[in-house]
Coordinates of C-alpha atoms in Angstrom, one line a residue:
M116 CA 72.4 112.2 189.3
S117 CA 75.6 114.3 189.9
S118 CA 78.7 113.5 192.1
H119 CA 78.9 117.3 192.3
D120 CA 76.0 118.2 194.4
N121 CA 78.0 120.8 196.7
L122 CA 78.6 122.9 193.7
A123 CA 76.3 125.5 192.4
S124 CA 73.5 124.4 190.2
G125 CA 73.3 125.7 186.6
K126 CA 70.4 127.8 184.9
T127 CA 67.9 125.2 184.3
S128 CA 64.3 124.8 185.6
G129 CA 65.4 121.9 187.8
R130 CA 63.2 119.4 186.1
G131 CA 63.6 116.5 183.8
P132 CA 65.2 113.1 184.7
L133 CA 68.8 114.7 184.2
A134 CA 68.6 117.5 186.7
G135 CA 71.6 117.9 188.8
C136 CA 73.8 116.6 185.7
R137 CA 76.3 118.8 184.6
V138 CA 77.5 118.8 181.0
L139 CA 80.1 120.6 179.2
E140 CA 80.0 120.6 175.3
L141 CA 83.3 121.0 173.6
G142 CA 81.6 120.0 170.2
S143 CA 80.6 122.0 166.7
T144 CA 78.4 122.0 164.0
V145 CA 75.7 119.1 164.2
A146 CA 76.4 115.8 166.1
G147 CA 78.1 117.3 169.3
P148 CA 75.7 120.1 169.6
F149 CA 72.6 117.7 168.9
C150 CA 74.0 115.4 171.6
A151 CA 74.1 118.0 174.2
R152 CA 70.8 119.4 173.3
L153 CA 69.1 116.2 174.0
L154 CA 70.7 116.0 177.3
A155 CA 69.7 119.8 177.8
D156 CA 66.0 119.0 177.0
F157 CA 65.8 116.8 179.9
G158 CA 67.4 118.8 182.8
A159 CA 70.9 118.8 182.3
S160 CA 72.7 121.8 183.0
V161 CA 74.7 122.4 179.7
I162 CA 77.5 124.8 179.2
K163 CA 78.7 125.1 175.6
V164 CA 82.2 126.5 174.8
E165 CA 82.7 128.4 171.5
Q166 CA 84.8 130.5 169.8
K167 CA 84.6 134.2 169.6
D168 CA 83.8 133.7 165.7
G169 CA 81.0 131.0 166.8
D170 CA 79.9 127.6 165.9
A171 CA 79.6 126.7 162.1
V172 CA 76.1 125.7 162.8
R173 CA 75.1 129.3 163.3
A174 CA 75.8 129.9 159.5
M175 CA 73.8 126.7 158.5
G176 CA 70.2 127.1 157.3
K177 CA 68.0 130.2 157.0
I178 CA 68.9 133.5 158.6
K179 CA 66.7 136.6 159.7
Q180 CA 67.5 139.6 161.4
G181 CA 71.5 138.1 161.5
R182 CA 69.9 135.3 163.9
S183 CA 70.5 131.8 162.8
L184 CA 66.9 129.8 163.1
Y185 CA 68.8 126.7 163.3
G186 CA 70.9 128.0 166.0
A187 CA 68.1 129.1 168.2
S188 CA 67.0 125.4 168.1
I189 CA 70.2 123.3 168.3
L190 CA 71.6 125.6 170.7
R191 CA 68.5 125.9 173.3
N192 CA 68.6 125.2 176.6
K193 CA 72.2 125.8 177.0
R194 CA 74.5 128.4 178.5
I195 CA 77.1 129.4 176.2
I196 CA 80.6 130.7 177.1
S197 CA 83.2 132.1 174.6
I198 CA 86.7 130.8 174.9
D199 CA 89.9 130.8 172.8
L200 CA 91.0 127.2 173.0
H201 CA 94.1 128.3 171.1
T202 CA 95.4 129.7 174.5
S203 CA 97.0 128.1 177.5
Q204 CA 94.6 130.3 179.7
G205 CA 91.6 129.4 177.5
R206 CA 92.3 125.6 177.9
E207 CA 92.9 125.8 181.6
I208 CA 89.4 127.3 182.0
V209 CA 88.2 124.3 180.1
K210 CA 90.0 121.7 182.3
R211 CA 88.7 123.6 185.4
L212 CA 85.2 123.5 184.0
C213 CA 86.0 119.7 183.3
A214 CA 86.5 119.1 187.2
R215 CA 83.1 119.9 187.9
T216 CA 81.7 118.3 185.2
D217 CA 79.6 115.1 184.9
I218 CA 79.6 114.6 180.9
V219 CA 81.9 116.3 178.3
V220 CA 80.6 116.1 174.7
E221 CA 83.5 116.9 172.1
N222 CA 83.7 116.1 168.3
F223 CA 87.0 117.0 167.4
R224 CA 89.4 115.0 165.3
P225 CA 91.0 112.3 167.4
G226 CA 93.9 113.5 169.1
T227 CA 93.0 117.2 169.3
L228 CA 92.2 117.1 173.2
E229 CA 95.4 115.1 173.8
R230 CA 97.1 117.6 171.8
W231 CA 95.9 120.7 174.2
G232 CA 96.8 118.8 177.5
L233 CA 92.9 117.7 177.9
G234 CA 93.1 113.9 177.3
Y235 CA 90.8 111.6 179.3
P236 CA 93.9 110.3 181.7
V237 CA 94.5 113.9 182.7
L238 CA 90.7 114.7 182.9
K239 CA 89.8 111.7 185.0
A240 CA 92.9 112.1 187.2
Q241 CA 91.2 115.4 188.3
N242 CA 87.4 114.0 188.0
P243 CA 87.1 110.1 188.0
G244 CA 83.7 110.1 187.8
L245 CA 84.0 111.9 184.7
V246 CA 82.1 110.3 181.2
L247 CA 83.8 111.5 178.2
V248 CA 81.6 111.4 175.0
R249 CA 83.9 111.6 171.7
I250 CA 82.0 111.9 168.7
S251 CA 84.1 111.3 165.4
G252 CA 83.9 110.4 161.6
Y253 CA 85.8 107.1 161.9
G254 CA 86.2 106.2 165.6
Q255 CA 89.2 106.9 167.9
D256 CA 91.2 104.2 166.5
G257 CA 91.7 102.3 163.4
P258 CA 93.4 103.1 160.4
Y259 CA 90.8 105.5 159.3
S260 CA 90.7 107.6 162.5
Q261 CA 92.5 110.6 161.3
R262 CA 90.2 111.1 158.2
P263 CA 88.2 114.2 158.4
G264 CA 84.5 112.9 158.8
Y265 CA 81.4 114.6 158.0
G266 CA 78.0 113.3 158.5
V267 CA 77.1 112.7 155.2
V268 CA 80.5 111.6 153.8
C269 CA 80.4 109.0 156.8
E270 CA 76.8 108.4 155.4
A271 CA 78.4 107.2 152.1
F272 CA 80.8 104.9 153.6
S273 CA 78.6 103.5 156.1
G274 CA 76.5 101.8 152.9
L275 CA 73.4 103.6 153.9
R276 CA 73.6 106.1 151.0
E277 CA 73.7 103.3 148.6
L278 CA 70.0 102.4 149.9
T279 CA 68.8 105.9 149.2
G280 CA 67.0 107.3 146.2
D281 CA 65.7 105.6 143.0
P282 CA 67.2 102.7 141.4
D283 CA 67.5 104.4 138.1
R284 CA 69.4 107.4 139.7
P285 CA 72.9 108.0 141.7
P286 CA 72.4 107.8 145.4
A287 CA 70.1 110.8 146.9
R288 CA 70.6 112.4 150.2
V289 CA 68.0 113.3 152.9
S290 CA 67.8 117.4 153.2
V291 CA 69.0 117.2 156.8
S292 CA 72.2 115.8 158.7
L293 CA 70.7 112.8 159.2
T294 CA 74.2 110.8 159.8
D295 CA 74.6 113.5 162.8
Y296 CA 71.4 113.5 164.1
I297 CA 71.7 109.4 164.4
T298 CA 75.2 109.6 165.9
G299 CA 74.1 112.3 168.5
L300 CA 71.3 109.9 169.4
Y301 CA 73.7 107.1 170.1
A302 CA 76.0 109.4 171.9
A303 CA 73.3 110.9 174.3
F304 CA 72.2 107.2 175.1
G305 CA 75.7 105.9 175.9
A306 CA 76.3 109.1 177.8
V307 CA 73.2 108.2 180.0
M308 CA 74.2 104.7 180.3
A309 CA 77.4 105.4 181.4
I310 CA 76.1 107.8 183.9
L311 CA 73.8 104.9 185.0
E312 CA 76.8 102.7 185.2
R313 CA 78.9 105.0 187.2
T314 CA 76.1 104.9 190.1
R315 CA 77.3 101.3 190.9
S316 CA 80.9 101.8 190.2
G317 CA 81.7 105.3 190.5
E318 CA 84.1 105.4 187.6
G319 CA 83.4 107.5 184.5
Q320 CA 84.4 106.2 181.1
V321 CA 84.9 107.1 177.4
V322 CA 82.0 106.9 175.1
D323 CA 83.2 106.4 171.7
A324 CA 80.3 107.3 169.0
A325 CA 81.8 107.1 165.4
L326 CA 79.6 108.5 162.6
Y327 CA 80.0 105.9 160.0
E328 CA 79.1 103.3 162.8
A329 CA 75.9 105.0 163.6
A330 CA 74.9 105.0 160.2
F331 CA 75.9 101.3 159.6
S332 CA 73.8 100.2 162.4
F333 CA 70.7 101.2 160.3
M334 CA 71.9 98.7 157.7
E335 CA 70.7 95.9 160.1
P336 CA 68.6 93.5 157.7
H337 CA 71.0 94.0 154.7
I338 CA 74.3 92.6 156.9
P339 CA 73.2 89.0 157.3
A340 CA 71.6 88.8 153.9
F341 CA 75.1 89.6 152.2
Q342 CA 77.0 87.3 154.7
Q343 CA 74.6 84.6 154.3
L344 CA 73.0 84.7 150.7
G345 CA 75.3 87.2 149.0
V346 CA 72.6 89.7 148.4
V347 CA 73.9 93.4 148.0
A348 CA 71.3 95.8 148.6
T349 CA 70.7 99.0 146.7
R350 CA 68.1 101.5 146.2
T351 CA 64.4 100.6 145.7
G352 CA 63.1 103.6 145.7
S353 CA 59.8 104.4 147.8
R354 CA 59.4 100.7 148.3
L355 CA 60.6 98.6 151.6
P356 CA 61.7 95.1 150.2
N357 CA 60.1 92.1 151.1
H358 CA 57.2 93.9 152.9
T359 CA 54.6 94.3 149.9
P360 CA 52.7 96.4 149.6
N361 CA 54.8 99.4 151.1
T362 CA 55.6 102.1 148.7
L363 CA 54.1 105.6 147.4
Y364 CA 51.3 105.9 145.1
T365 CA 49.8 108.8 143.1
S366 CA 46.0 109.8 143.6
A367 CA 43.8 110.9 140.9
D368 CA 44.3 114.9 141.5
R369 CA 48.4 113.8 141.3
R370 CA 49.1 114.0 145.4
H371 CA 51.0 111.2 146.8
I372 CA 50.2 108.8 149.6
H373 CA 52.4 106.3 151.4
I374 CA 50.7 102.8 152.2
T375 CA 51.9 100.1 154.3
A376 CA 50.1 96.9 154.0
G377 CA 52.6 94.0 154.2
S378 CA 51.2 92.3 156.7
Q379 CA 48.4 89.5 155.9
S380 CA 46.1 91.3 158.7
V381 CA 46.2 94.5 156.9
F382 CA 46.3 93.5 153.5
R383 CA 43.4 91.6 154.2
R384 CA 41.7 95.1 155.6
L385 CA 43.3 97.1 152.2
V386 CA 41.6 94.8 149.9
Q387 CA 38.5 95.2 151.3
A388 CA 38.6 99.0 151.2
M389 CA 39.5 98.6 147.4
G390 CA 36.5 96.5 147.0
R391 CA 38.7 93.6 145.7
P392 CA 38.8 91.0 148.4
E393 CA 39.1 88.3 145.7
L394 CA 42.6 89.3 145.3
L395 CA 43.3 87.1 148.4
D396 CA 42.6 84.1 146.2
D397 CA 45.1 84.9 143.7
P398 CA 48.3 83.0 144.4
R399 CA 50.4 86.2 143.4
F400 CA 48.7 88.1 146.5
S401 CA 47.7 85.3 148.9
T402 CA 50.6 85.5 151.1
P403 CA 53.2 88.1 152.5
V404 CA 55.9 86.1 151.2
A405 CA 53.8 85.4 147.5
R406 CA 53.4 89.3 147.3
S407 CA 57.1 90.1 147.8
A408 CA 58.1 88.0 144.8
H409 CA 55.0 89.7 142.9
E410 CA 55.7 93.7 144.1
D411 CA 55.2 94.7 140.4
D412 CA 52.0 93.3 140.4
V413 CA 50.7 94.2 143.6
D414 CA 51.6 98.1 143.1
E415 CA 49.9 97.8 139.8
V416 CA 46.9 96.8 141.6
V417 CA 46.7 99.0 144.3
G418 CA 48.0 102.3 142.3
A419 CA 45.2 101.8 140.0
W420 CA 42.8 102.0 142.7
V421 CA 44.5 105.0 144.3
G422 CA 44.8 106.8 141.0
S423 CA 40.9 106.4 140.3
L424 CA 40.3 108.5 143.4
P425 CA 41.1 111.9 144.7
L426 CA 43.3 112.1 147.7
A427 CA 41.3 113.1 150.3
E428 CA 38.9 110.0 149.3
V429 CA 41.7 107.7 149.5
E430 CA 42.4 108.9 152.8
S431 CA 39.1 108.6 154.3
Q432 CA 38.6 104.9 152.8
L433 CA 42.0 103.9 154.4
A434 CA 41.5 105.5 157.7
C435 CA 38.0 103.7 157.8
A436 CA 39.7 100.3 157.2
G437 CA 42.3 100.9 159.4
V438 CA 44.9 100.8 156.9
P439 CA 48.6 102.5 157.9
A440 CA 48.7 105.5 155.1
S441 CA 49.8 109.0 155.0
R442 CA 49.7 111.7 152.2
I443 CA 53.3 113.2 151.9
F444 CA 53.3 116.3 154.2
N445 CA 55.4 119.3 154.1
I446 CA 56.5 122.0 156.7
R447 CA 53.4 124.1 155.7
D448 CA 51.0 121.0 156.5
I449 CA 52.6 120.2 159.4
F450 CA 51.8 123.9 160.7
D451 CA 48.4 123.3 159.8
D452 CA 47.8 119.8 161.3
P453 CA 45.4 119.3 164.3
H454 CA 47.2 116.4 165.7
Y455 CA 50.7 118.0 165.5
R456 CA 48.8 121.0 167.1
A457 CA 47.0 119.1 169.8
R458 CA 50.3 117.2 171.1
G459 CA 52.3 120.7 171.3
M460 CA 55.1 119.3 168.9
V461 CA 55.9 122.6 167.7
A462 CA 57.4 124.6 170.7
T463 CA 58.0 128.5 170.5
P464 CA 60.2 130.0 173.0
E465 CA 61.2 133.5 172.8
D466 CA 64.5 135.2 171.1
S467 CA 65.6 138.4 172.4
I468 CA 65.2 139.6 168.8
L469 CA 63.1 137.6 166.8
G470 CA 60.2 136.8 169.4
P471 CA 58.8 133.2 169.6
V472 CA 60.8 130.9 167.4
A473 CA 59.0 127.7 166.3
M474 CA 61.2 124.6 166.9
A475 CA 60.5 121.0 167.2
N476 CA 59.3 120.0 170.7
V477 CA 61.4 117.6 173.4
V478 CA 60.9 113.9 172.2
P479 CA 60.2 111.6 173.8
R480 CA 57.7 112.5 176.1
L481 CA 57.9 111.3 179.7
S482 CA 54.9 111.0 182.1
R483 CA 56.3 112.2 185.4
T484 CA 59.7 113.9 184.5
P485 CA 59.1 115.4 181.0
G486 CA 61.5 117.4 179.2
E487 CA 61.1 121.2 178.5
V488 CA 62.4 123.9 175.8
A489 CA 63.5 126.4 178.9
W490 CA 64.9 129.0 176.1
A491 CA 66.0 129.8 172.9
G492 CA 69.7 129.5 171.8
H493 CA 71.5 132.1 173.2
D494 CA 74.6 134.3 171.4
T495 CA 78.0 133.3 171.6
G496 CA 79.3 134.5 175.0
E497 CA 76.3 135.6 176.2
D498 CA 76.9 133.6 179.4
T499 CA 80.7 133.9 179.7
V500 CA 80.7 136.3 182.7
Q501 CA 78.1 134.6 184.2
I502 CA 79.8 131.2 184.0
L503 CA 83.0 132.6 185.0
R504 CA 81.9 134.0 187.9
D505 CA 79.2 131.5 189.3
E506 CA 81.0 128.3 188.2
L507 CA 84.6 128.9 188.8
D508 CA 84.2 131.7 191.6
M509 CA 86.6 134.1 189.4
S510 CA 86.4 137.8 190.5
E511 CA 85.4 140.8 188.4
P512 CA 89.0 141.9 188.0
Q513 CA 90.3 138.6 186.9
I514 CA 87.4 138.3 184.6
Q515 CA 87.9 141.9 182.9
E516 CA 91.7 140.5 182.7
L517 CA 90.4 137.6 180.5
L518 CA 88.3 139.8 178.5
R519 CA 91.1 142.3 177.8
E520 CA 93.5 139.7 176.6
G521 CA 91.2 138.0 174.2
V522 CA 90.8 134.7 176.4
V523 CA 87.3 134.9 176.8
H524 CA 84.6 137.1 174.9
D525 CA 81.8 138.3 176.3
A526 CA 78.8 139.0 173.6
T527 CA 77.1 141.8 175.8
T528 CA 79.9 144.1 175.3
G529 CA 81.5 142.3 172.1
C530 CA 80.1 142.1 168.6
S531 CA 79.2 138.5 168.3
V532 CA 75.7 137.9 166.7
M533 CA 73.9 134.5 166.4
A534 CA 74.7 134.2 162.7
T535 CA 78.5 134.3 161.1
G536 CA 77.7 133.9 157.7
G537 CA 75.3 132.8 154.9
Q538 CA 73.2 129.6 154.8
S539 CA 75.0 126.2 153.6

């Protein structure tokens, strides 16, 4: 995969489809670090560059014993070097690392790398095969490119937020950085495509991943509906429009279950489970199109059946009938669930202070070259000295001079911790 096979390999297991691919992460917070984390999960040797104060993601989420639990996961499988990018020496170190790298991931405001003398033409001149992944709010060009862009703000701009929540309330949000994750996925996909293309051309390229565009792409069914029919999509609560029944129902013991039975074959199984096969003879319920035109009537009938039984009985009958449905799981339910446990979906790598730390395991599963969680997120600057010595062949006196001048930071001799503040 790498065009730099003669270089010393990074600290990885040597497994995974991206083994041998070298990645430099210059990003911060969520989208950039998540993109690089995906690459690291599948074997890429990832070096993350942080300022001495640490990535802002270390102050997000819950904190225990001064350790960022979020950071333990999103920074996993990476070696971390702390460099002051505001110094010319620091930027020169980054430039040297870029010369030995296959993929650089950054999510600064457009133009920042150029101001630092690290624009793509400069980096490409020393490394023609370099793939530069650029994540930003509004893209690298266009009239809004210089606007500051956070995931939830660009989600609002994309139209996706208008679809989220109940119709009688203001738009809601999912309690995770959803658009950052969507964009990180697209960015990682773009990076791997660019590396694949490089095997044919030998040339690198720029991957331009905009937060608003990634979220907008999820508006897929509503774009032609507006252009062709003038339909302006808005919030529908737990329903999926034009696929009925497909919503949330409440059981007799006040638990919630989502049932999806919009297709004809599944709806047939649902009415059999309900003991109401005659519903298929009702013109309101006889076809998928008819049911979509009578959503309230369908939900009233299905809701009455669910509301007459305890949740466990509803689940049992739907499972026997082969109807897709699930109760609404919380995180405690997930930790107790046998299917999550059987598939090993919760990984628990060791943290030096906290011991085993739970986090989502690698997705997707590859049968021959699977990814892995090799270690939990390192401290800011934990690998600084090792990277300077092994990757850039610096001598001990050179490294000590950089440390004394504050160009780089080493967590083993400094005061950095995994967390830099409270939760947000």
